[in-house]
Short mmCIF file of C-alpha atoms in Angstrom, two decimals:
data_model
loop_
_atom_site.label_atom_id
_atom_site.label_comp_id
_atom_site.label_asym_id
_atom_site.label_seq_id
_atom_site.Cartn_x
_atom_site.Cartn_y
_atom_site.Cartn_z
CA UNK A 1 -32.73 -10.47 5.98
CA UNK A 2 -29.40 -8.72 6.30
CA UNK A 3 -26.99 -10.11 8.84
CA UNK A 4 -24.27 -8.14 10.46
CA UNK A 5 -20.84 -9.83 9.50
CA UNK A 6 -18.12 -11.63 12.59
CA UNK A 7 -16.87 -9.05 14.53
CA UNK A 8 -12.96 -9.46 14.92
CA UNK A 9 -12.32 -10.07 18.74
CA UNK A 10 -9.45 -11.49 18.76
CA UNK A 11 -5.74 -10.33 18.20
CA UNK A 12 -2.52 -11.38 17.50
CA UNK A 13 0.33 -10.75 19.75
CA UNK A 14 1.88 -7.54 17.94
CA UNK A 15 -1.81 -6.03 17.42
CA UNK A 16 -2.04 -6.58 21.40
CA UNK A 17 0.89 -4.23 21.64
CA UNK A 18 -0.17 -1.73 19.05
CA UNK A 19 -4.20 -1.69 20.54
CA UNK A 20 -2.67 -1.40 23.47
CA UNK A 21 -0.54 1.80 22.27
CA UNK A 22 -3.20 3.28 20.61
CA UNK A 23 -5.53 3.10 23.76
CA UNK A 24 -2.76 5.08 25.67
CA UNK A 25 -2.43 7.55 23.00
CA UNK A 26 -6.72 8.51 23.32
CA UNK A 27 -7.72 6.29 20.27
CA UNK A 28 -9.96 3.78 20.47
CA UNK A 29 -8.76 1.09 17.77
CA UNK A 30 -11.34 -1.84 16.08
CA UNK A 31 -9.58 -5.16 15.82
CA UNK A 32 -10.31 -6.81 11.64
CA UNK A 33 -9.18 -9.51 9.76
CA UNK A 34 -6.62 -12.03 10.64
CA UNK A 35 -4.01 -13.40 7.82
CA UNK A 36 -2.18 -16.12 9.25
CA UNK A 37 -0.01 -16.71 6.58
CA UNK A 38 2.01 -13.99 7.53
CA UNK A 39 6.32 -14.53 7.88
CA UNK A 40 7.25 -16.31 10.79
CA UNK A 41 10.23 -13.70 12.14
CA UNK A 42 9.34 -11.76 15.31
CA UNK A 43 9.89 -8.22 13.51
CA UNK A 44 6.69 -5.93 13.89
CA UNK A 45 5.80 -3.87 10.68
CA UNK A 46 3.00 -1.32 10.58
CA UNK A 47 1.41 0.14 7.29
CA UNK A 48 -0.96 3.17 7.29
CA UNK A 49 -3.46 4.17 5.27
CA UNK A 50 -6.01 6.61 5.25
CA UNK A 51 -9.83 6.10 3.55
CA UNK A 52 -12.72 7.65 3.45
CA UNK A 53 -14.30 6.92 6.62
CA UNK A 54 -11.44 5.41 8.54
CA UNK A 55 -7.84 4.67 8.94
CA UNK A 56 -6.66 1.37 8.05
CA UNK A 57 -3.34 -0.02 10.23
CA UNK A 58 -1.93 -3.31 9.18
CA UNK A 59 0.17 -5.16 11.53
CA UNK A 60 2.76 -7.95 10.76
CA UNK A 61 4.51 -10.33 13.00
CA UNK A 62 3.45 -13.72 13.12
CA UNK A 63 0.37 -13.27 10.43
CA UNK A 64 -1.10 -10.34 9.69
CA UNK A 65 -3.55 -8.54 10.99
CA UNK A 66 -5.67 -5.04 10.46
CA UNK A 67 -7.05 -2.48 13.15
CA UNK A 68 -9.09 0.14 12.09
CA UNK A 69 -9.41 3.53 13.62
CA UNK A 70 -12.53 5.45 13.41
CA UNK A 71 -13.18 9.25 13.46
CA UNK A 72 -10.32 12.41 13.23
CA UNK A 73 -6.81 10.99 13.89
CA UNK A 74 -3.42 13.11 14.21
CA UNK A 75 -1.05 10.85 12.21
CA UNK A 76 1.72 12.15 14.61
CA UNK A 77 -0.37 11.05 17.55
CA UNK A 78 -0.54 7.95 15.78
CA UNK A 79 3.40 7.47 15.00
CA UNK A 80 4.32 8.61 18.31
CA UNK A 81 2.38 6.11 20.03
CA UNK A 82 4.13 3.34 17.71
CA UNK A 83 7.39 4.24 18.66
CA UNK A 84 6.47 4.01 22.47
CA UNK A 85 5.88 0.10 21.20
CA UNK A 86 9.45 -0.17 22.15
CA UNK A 87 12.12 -2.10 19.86
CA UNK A 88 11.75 -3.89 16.58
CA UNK A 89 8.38 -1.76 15.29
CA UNK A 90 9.17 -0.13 12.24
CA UNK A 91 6.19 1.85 10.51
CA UNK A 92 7.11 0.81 6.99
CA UNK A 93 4.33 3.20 4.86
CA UNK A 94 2.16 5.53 5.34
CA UNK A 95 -0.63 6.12 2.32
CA UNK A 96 -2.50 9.30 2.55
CA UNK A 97 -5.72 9.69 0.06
CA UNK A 98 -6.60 13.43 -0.75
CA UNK A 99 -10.26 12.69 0.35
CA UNK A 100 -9.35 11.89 3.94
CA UNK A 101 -6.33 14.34 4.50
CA UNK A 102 -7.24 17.89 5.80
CA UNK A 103 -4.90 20.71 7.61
CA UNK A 104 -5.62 22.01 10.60
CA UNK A 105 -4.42 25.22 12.25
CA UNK A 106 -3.88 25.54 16.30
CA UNK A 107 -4.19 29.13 17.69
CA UNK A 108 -0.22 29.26 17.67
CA UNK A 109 -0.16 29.46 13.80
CA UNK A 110 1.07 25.99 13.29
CA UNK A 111 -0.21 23.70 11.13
CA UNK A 112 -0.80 19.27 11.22
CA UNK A 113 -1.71 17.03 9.42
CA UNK A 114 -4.99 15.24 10.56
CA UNK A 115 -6.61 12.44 8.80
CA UNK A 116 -10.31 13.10 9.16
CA UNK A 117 -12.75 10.31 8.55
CA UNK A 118 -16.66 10.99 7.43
CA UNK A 119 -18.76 8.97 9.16
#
């Protein structure tokens, strides 16, 4: 019989603020994994990645802990809604695979990046 694994309810204090962000900017983020280990300083670090199927955001400050985003997601949607976190967030990589990265063009001729995800 296959079991469906934890689900991740809980969050640390900096993915509070991020989830929180996110929600504002339209997105509806997935809370993962907690790494307690993480450094002890107060600084809030975000790394990005994109895979097949999602978008992976790891946040640092007191542990470590990932949120997952689900669906097509404007990376500048994303980063602008990070910096809205206020001081002390710094994004600190953003990883791209060529399987999840697609360009769209508006009507105005203008191009962006969005990370699509297949479902």
């Amino acid at each position: 019989m296959n079991r469906r694994g934890t689900r991740h309810t809980s969050l640390t204090e900096k993915a509070v603020l991020l989830c929180r962000a996110l929600r504002k900017a339209g997105y509806r983020p997935h809370p993962g994994p907690i790494d307690g280990r993480g450094r002890s300083r107060g600084d809030c670090r975000i790394k990005i990645s994109s895979e097949p199927g999602r978008i992976r955001l790891r946040v640092t400050g007191h542990g470590v802990q990932e949120v997952f985003l689900y669906g097509p997601v404007e990376l500048e949607k994303i980063v602008k809604a990070i910096e809205t976190m206020g001081a002390g967030v710094h994004i600190e990589s953003i990883i791209q695979t060529r399987e999840s990265l697609s360009i769209r063009s508006d009507s105005t001729g203008s191009s962006s990046n969005v990370c699509k995800s297949t479902e």
